[in-house]
mmCIF file of C-alpha atoms in Angstrom:
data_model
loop_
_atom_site.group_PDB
_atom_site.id
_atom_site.type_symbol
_atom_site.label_atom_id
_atom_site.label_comp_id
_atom_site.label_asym_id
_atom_site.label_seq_id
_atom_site.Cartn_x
_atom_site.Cartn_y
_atom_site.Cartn_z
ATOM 1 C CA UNK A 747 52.235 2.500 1.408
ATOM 2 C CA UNK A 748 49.834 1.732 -2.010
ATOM 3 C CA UNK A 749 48.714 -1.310 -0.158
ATOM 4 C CA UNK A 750 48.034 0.767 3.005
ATOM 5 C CA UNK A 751 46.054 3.398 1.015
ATOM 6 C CA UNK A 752 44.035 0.835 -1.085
ATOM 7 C CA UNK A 753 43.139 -1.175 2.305
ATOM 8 C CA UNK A 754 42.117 1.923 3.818
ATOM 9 C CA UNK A 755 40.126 2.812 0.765
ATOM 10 C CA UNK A 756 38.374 -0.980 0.584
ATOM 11 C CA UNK A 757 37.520 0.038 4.504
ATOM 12 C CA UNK A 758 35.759 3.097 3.835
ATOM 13 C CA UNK A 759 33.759 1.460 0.788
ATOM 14 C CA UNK A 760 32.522 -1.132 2.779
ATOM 15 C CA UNK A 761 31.669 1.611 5.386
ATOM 16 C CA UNK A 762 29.621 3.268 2.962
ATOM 17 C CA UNK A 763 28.119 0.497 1.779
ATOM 18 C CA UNK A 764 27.412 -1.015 5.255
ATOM 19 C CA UNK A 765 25.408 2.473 6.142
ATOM 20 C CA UNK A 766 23.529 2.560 2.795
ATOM 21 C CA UNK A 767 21.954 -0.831 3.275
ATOM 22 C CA UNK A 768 21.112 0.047 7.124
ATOM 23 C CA UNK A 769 19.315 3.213 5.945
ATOM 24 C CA UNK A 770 17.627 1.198 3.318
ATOM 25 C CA UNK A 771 16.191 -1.454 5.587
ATOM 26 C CA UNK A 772 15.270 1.294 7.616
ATOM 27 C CA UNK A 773 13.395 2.768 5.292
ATOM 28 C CA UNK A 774 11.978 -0.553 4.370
ATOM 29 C CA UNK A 775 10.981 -0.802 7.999
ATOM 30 C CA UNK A 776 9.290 2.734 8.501
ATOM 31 C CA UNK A 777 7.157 2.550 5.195
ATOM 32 C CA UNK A 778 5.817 -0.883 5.297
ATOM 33 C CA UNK A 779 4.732 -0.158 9.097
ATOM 34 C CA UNK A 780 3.115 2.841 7.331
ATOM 35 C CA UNK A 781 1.131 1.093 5.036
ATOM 36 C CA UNK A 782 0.571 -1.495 7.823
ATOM 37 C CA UNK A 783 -0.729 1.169 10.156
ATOM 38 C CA UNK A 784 -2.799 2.240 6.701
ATOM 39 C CA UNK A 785 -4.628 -1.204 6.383
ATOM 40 C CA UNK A 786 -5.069 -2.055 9.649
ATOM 41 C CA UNK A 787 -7.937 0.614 10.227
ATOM 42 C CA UNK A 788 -10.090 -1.041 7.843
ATOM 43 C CA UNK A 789 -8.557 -4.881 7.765
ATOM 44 C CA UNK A 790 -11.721 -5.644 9.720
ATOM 45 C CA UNK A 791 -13.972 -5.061 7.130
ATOM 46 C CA UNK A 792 -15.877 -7.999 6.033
ATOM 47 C CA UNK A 793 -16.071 -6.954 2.181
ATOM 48 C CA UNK A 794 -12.076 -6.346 2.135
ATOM 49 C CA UNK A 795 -11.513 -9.658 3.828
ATOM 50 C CA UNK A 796 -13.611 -11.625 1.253
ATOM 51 C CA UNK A 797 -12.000 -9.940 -1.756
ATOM 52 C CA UNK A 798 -8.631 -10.867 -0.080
ATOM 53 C CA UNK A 799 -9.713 -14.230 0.173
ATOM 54 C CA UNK A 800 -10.192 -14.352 -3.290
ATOM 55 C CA UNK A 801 -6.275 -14.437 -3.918
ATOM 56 C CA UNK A 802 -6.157 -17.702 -2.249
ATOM 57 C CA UNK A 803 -6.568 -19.638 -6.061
ATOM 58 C CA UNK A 804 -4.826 -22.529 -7.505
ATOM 59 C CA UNK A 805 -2.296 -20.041 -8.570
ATOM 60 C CA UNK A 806 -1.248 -18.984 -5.223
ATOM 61 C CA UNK A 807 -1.332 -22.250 -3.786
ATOM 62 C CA UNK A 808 -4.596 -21.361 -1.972
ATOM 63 C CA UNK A 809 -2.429 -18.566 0.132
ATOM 64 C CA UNK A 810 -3.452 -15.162 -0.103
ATOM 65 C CA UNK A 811 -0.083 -13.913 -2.199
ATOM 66 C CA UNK A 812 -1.292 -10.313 -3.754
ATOM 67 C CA UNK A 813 1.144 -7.625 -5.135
ATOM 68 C CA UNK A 814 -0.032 -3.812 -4.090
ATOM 69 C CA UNK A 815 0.303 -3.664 -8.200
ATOM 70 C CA UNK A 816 -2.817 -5.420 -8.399
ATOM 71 C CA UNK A 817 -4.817 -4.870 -5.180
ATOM 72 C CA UNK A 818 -4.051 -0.828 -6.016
ATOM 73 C CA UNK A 819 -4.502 -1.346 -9.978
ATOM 74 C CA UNK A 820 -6.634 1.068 -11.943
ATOM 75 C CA UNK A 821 -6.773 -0.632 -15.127
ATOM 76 C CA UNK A 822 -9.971 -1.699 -15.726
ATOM 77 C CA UNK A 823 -11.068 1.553 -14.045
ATOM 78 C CA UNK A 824 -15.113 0.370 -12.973
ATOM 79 C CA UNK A 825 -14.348 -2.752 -11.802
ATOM 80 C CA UNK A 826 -10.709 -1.615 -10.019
ATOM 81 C CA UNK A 827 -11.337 1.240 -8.140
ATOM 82 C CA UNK A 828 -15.048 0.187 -6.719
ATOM 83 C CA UNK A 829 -12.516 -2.147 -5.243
ATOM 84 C CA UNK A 830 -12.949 -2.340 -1.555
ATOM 85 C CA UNK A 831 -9.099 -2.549 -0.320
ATOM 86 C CA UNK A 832 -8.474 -0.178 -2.967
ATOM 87 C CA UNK A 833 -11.104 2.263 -2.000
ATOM 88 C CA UNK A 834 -10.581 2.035 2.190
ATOM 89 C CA UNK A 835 -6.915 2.353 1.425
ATOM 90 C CA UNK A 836 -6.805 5.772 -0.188
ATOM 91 C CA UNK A 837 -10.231 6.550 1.837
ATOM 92 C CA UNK A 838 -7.767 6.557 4.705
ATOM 93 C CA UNK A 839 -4.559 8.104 3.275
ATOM 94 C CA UNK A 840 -7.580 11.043 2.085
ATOM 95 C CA UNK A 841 -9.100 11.326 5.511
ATOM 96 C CA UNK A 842 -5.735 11.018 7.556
ATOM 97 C CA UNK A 843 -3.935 13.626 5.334
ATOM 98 C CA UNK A 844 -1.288 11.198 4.379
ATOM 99 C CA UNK A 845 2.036 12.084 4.690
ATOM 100 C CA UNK A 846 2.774 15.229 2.829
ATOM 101 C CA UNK A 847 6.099 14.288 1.438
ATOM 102 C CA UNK A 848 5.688 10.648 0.526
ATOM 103 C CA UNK A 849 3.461 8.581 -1.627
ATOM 104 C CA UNK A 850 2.853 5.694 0.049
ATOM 105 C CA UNK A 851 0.620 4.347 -2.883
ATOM 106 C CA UNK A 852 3.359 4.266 -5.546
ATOM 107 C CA UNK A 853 5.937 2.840 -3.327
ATOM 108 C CA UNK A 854 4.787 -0.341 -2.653
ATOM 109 C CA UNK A 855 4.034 -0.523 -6.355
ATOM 110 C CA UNK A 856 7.380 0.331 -7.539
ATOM 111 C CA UNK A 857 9.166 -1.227 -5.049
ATOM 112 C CA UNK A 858 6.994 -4.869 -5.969
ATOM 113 C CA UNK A 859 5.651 -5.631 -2.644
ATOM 114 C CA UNK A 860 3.280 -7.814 -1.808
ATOM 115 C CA UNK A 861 0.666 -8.503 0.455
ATOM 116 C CA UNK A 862 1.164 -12.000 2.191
ATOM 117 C CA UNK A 863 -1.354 -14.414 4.674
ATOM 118 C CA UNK A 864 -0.925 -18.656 3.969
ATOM 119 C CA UNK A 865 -3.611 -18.756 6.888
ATOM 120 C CA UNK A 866 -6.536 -16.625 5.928
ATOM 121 C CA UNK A 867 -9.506 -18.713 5.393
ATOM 122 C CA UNK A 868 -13.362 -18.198 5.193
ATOM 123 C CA UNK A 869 -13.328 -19.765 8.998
ATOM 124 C CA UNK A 870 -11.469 -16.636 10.226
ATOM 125 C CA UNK A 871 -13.797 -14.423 8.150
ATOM 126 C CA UNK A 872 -16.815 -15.880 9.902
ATOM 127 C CA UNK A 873 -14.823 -15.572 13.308
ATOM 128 C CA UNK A 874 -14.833 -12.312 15.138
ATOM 129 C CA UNK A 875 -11.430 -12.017 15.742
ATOM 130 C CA UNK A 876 -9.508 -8.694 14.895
ATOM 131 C CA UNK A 877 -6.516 -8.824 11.705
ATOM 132 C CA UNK A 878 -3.295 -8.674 12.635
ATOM 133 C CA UNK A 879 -1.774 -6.797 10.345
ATOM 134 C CA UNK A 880 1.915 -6.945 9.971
ATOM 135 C CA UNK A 881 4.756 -5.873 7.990
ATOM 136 C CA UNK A 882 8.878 -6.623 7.084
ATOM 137 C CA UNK A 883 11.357 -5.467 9.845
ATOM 138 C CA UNK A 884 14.003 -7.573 9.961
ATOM 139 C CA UNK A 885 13.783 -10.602 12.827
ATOM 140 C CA UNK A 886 14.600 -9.968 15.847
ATOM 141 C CA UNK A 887 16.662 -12.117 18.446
ATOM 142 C CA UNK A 888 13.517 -13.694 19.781
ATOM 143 C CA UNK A 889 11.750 -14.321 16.525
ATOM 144 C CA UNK A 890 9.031 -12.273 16.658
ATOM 145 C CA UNK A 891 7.829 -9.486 14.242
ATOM 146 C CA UNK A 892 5.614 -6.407 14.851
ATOM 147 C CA UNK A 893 1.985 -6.315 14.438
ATOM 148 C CA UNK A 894 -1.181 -4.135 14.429
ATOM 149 C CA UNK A 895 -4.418 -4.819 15.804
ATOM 150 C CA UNK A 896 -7.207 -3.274 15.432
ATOM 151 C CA UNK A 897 -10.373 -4.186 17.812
ATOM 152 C CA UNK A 898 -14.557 -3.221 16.953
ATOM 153 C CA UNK A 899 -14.276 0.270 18.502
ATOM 154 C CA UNK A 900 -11.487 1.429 16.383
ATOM 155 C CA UNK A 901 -9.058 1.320 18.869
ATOM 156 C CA UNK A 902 -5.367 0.254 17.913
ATOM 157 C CA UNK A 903 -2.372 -1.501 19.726
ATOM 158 C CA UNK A 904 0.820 -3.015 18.252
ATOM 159 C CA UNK A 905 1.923 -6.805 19.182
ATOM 160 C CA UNK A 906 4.073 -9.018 18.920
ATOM 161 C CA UNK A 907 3.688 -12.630 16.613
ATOM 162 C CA UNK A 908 5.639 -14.844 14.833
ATOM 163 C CA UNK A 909 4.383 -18.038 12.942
ATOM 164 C CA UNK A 910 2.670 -19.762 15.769
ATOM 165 C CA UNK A 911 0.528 -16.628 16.508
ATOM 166 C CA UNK A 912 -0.428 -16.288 12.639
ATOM 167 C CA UNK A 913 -1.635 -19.924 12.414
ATOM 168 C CA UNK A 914 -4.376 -19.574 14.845
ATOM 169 C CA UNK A 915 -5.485 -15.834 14.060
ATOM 170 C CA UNK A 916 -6.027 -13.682 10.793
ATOM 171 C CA UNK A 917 -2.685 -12.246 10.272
ATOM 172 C CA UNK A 918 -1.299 -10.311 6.810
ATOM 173 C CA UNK A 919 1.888 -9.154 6.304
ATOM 174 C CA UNK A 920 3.382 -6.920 3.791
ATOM 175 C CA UNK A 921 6.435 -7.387 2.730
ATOM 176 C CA UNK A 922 8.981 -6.603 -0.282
ATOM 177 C CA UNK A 923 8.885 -9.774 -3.106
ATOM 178 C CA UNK A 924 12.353 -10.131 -4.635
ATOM 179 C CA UNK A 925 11.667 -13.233 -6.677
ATOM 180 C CA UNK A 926 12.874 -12.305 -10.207
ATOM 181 C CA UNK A 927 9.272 -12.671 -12.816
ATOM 182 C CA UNK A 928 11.523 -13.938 -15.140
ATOM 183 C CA UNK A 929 12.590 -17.090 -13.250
ATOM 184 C CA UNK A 930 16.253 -15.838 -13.042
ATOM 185 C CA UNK A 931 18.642 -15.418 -9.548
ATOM 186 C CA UNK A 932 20.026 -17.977 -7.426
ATOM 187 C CA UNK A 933 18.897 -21.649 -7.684
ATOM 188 C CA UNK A 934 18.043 -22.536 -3.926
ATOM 189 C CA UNK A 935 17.012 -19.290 -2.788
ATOM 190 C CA UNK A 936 13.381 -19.946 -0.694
ATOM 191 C CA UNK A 937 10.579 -18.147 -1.905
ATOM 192 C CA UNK A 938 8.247 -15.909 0.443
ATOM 193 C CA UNK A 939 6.209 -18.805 1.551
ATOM 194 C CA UNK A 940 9.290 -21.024 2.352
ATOM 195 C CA UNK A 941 10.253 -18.026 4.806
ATOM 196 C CA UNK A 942 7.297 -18.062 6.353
ATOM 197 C CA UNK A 943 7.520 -21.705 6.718
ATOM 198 C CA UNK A 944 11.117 -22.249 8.011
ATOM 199 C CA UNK A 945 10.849 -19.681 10.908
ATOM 200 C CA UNK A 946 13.790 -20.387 12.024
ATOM 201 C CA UNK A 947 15.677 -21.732 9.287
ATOM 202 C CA UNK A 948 19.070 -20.392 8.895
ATOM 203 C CA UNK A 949 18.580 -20.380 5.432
ATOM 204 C CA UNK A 950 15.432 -18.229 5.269
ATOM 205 C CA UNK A 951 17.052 -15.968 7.715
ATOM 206 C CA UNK A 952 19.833 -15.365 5.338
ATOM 207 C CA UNK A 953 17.873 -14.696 2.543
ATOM 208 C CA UNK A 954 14.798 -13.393 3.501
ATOM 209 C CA UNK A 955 15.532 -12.065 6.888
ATOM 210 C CA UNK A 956 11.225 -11.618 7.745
ATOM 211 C CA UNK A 957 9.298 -13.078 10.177
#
């Protein structure tokens, strides 16, 4: 009967726990398509692509690899917030009312995501085609992930892309960075870019679990 009771008790934990981390991913989902719905209405703009670009350093490998910490930082207050993703992004929030409830801004800051494109060059600046932009949602049986576009008139419609389709056309995603700063956590777990790389890797799937 104590066995019986303790089994039953082990079930409903992992019950619990099984619904918690749904509702978190699900929450992961809804407020990175958010901010992805956010950026998307102004990802065209010439001056925010070029100061994206500028991510793409030795540091990051020549990848645009950007935290929301420092795109939406306000240290440095004159040269920060003249920013131009900065400034479209709460330009937007402002002039969309936001959602009343929810700070979208201090989210992605506390919650260390990060704003991701190994692609974006200066030869899809100087193109005309329309960002993609894109966010973490799990990967679905096919392989393919959510996107917005947004074309010259303003007018918006969400696709469908995976790897292949970010190669040949400006795509960003944004998506939560678990790699510990301190170097810490398991040995052979792939970082963001070794996700993006290994579409279908069952390893990257397992960890990562984007694109």
């Amino acid at each position: 009967m104590i066995y019986s009771c303790q089994d039953t008790a082990q079930q409903e934990t992992e019950k619990t726990a099984s619904a918690q981390a749904a509702l978190s991913s699900d929450e992961i989902n809804d407020n990175a398509k958010y901010a992805a719905q956010i950026i998307a209405s102004f990802a065209n703009d010439k001056e925010v692509q070029r100061e994206l670009l500028g991510y793409a350093n030795e540091k990051n490998d020549f990848e645009v690899n950007v935290s929301f910490s420092e795109l939406l930082s306000t240290s440095n207050s004159s040269e920060r917030l003249a920013a131009s993703f900065a400034k479209n992004f709460r330009e937007q929030i402002q002039q969309n009312g936001g959602r009343s409830d929810f700070n979208i801004e201090e989210y992605l800051i506390d919650n260390n995501f990060v704003l991701y494109a190994p692609y974006f060059d200066e030869e899809q600046i100087n193109s005309d085609m329309p960002v993609t932009m894109s966010w973490y949602n799990g990967l679905d049986t096919l392989g393919y992930t959510e996107g917005f576009i947004t074309n010259s008139s303003g007018r918006s419609a969400v696709i469908h892309i995976n790897d292949d389709y970010a190669a040949l056309n400006p795509t960003f995603v944004i998506l939560p960075d678990d790699d510990n700063p301190d170097g810490g956590g398991e040995e052979d777990e792939p970082s963001i870019e070794d996700c993006w790389a290994n579409l279908y890797g069952a390893k990257c799937l397992a960890f990562c679990q984007i694109f």
